[in-house]
Short mmCIF file of C-alpha atoms in Angstrom, two decimals:
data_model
loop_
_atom_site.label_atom_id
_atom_site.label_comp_id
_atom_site.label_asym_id
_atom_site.label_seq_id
_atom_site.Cartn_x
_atom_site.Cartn_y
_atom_site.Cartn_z
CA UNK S 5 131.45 109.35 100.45
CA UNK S 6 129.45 112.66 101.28
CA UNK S 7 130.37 116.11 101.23
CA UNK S 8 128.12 117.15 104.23
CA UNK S 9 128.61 117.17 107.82
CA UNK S 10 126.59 114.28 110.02
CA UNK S 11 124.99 117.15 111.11
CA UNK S 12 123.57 118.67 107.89
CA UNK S 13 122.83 114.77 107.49
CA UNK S 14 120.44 114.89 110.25
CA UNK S 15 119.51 118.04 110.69
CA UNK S 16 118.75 118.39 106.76
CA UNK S 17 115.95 115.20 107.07
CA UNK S 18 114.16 117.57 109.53
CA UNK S 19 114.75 121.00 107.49
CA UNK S 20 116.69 122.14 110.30
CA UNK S 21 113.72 122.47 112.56
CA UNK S 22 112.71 120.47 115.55
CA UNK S 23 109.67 118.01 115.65
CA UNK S 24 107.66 118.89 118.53
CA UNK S 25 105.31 116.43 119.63
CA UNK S 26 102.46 116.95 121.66
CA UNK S 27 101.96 114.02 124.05
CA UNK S 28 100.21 113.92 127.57
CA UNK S 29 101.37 110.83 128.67
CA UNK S 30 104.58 108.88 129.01
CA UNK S 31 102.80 105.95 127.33
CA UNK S 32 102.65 107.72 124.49
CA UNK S 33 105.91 108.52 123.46
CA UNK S 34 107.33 106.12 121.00
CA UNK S 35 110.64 104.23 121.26
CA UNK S 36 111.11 104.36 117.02
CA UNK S 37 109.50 106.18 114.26
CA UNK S 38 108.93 105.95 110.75
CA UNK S 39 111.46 108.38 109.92
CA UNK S 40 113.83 106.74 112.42
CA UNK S 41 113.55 103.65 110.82
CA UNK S 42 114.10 105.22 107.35
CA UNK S 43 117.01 106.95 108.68
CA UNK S 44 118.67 103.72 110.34
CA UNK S 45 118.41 102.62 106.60
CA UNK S 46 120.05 105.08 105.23
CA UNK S 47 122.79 105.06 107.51
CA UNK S 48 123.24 101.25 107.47
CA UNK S 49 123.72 101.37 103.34
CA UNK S 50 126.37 104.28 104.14
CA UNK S 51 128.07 101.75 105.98
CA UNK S 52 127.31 102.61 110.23
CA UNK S 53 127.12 99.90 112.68
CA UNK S 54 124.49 100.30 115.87
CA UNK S 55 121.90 102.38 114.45
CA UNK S 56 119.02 101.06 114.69
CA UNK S 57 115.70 102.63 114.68
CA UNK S 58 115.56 102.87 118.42
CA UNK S 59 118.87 104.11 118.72
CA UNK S 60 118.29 107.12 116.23
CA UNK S 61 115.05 107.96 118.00
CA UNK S 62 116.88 108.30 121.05
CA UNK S 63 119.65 110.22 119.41
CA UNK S 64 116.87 112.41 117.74
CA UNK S 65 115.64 113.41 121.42
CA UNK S 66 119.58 113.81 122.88
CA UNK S 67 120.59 115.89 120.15
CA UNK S 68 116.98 118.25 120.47
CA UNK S 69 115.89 116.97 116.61
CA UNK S 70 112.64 115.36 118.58
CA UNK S 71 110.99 117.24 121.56
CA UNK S 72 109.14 114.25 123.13
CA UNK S 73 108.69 116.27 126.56
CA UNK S 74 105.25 115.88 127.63
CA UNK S 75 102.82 119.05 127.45
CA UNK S 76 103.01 120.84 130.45
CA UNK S 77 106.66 119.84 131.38
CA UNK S 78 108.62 122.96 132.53
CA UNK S 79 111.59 121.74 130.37
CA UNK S 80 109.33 121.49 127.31
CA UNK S 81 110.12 124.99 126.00
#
């Protein structure tokens, strides 16, 4: 058991500031990462069901961890 919040969890990984990417095209936007599949790990030894590295990416966009918006979107900043 952990004395930290899911939140610090996540947040913590990223040194509490976003990753924003820098992609032009749709095609280029990834549906896992490295660090989503290290994270998926990590949660999976701490004993959570359904994360896998696609689902974390996807929660690392939702919760604003991941800005995947492409350059020149108006909701990129």
């Amino acid at each position: 058991e952990r004395n930290e919040s899911l939140d610090s969890f996540f947040w913590g990984i990223i040194d509490n500031q976003p990753i924003i990417n820098n992609f032009k095209n749709p095609e280029e936007i990834p549906t896992k990462t490295k660090l989503s599949e290290q994270i998926s790990k990590t949660l999976k030894k701490m004993g959570f069901k359904f994360v896998g590295p696609t689902i974390i990416y996807s929660f690392m966009e939702a919760s604003g961890m991941v800005n995947d918006h492409l350059v020149g979107c108006y909701s990129r900043n």
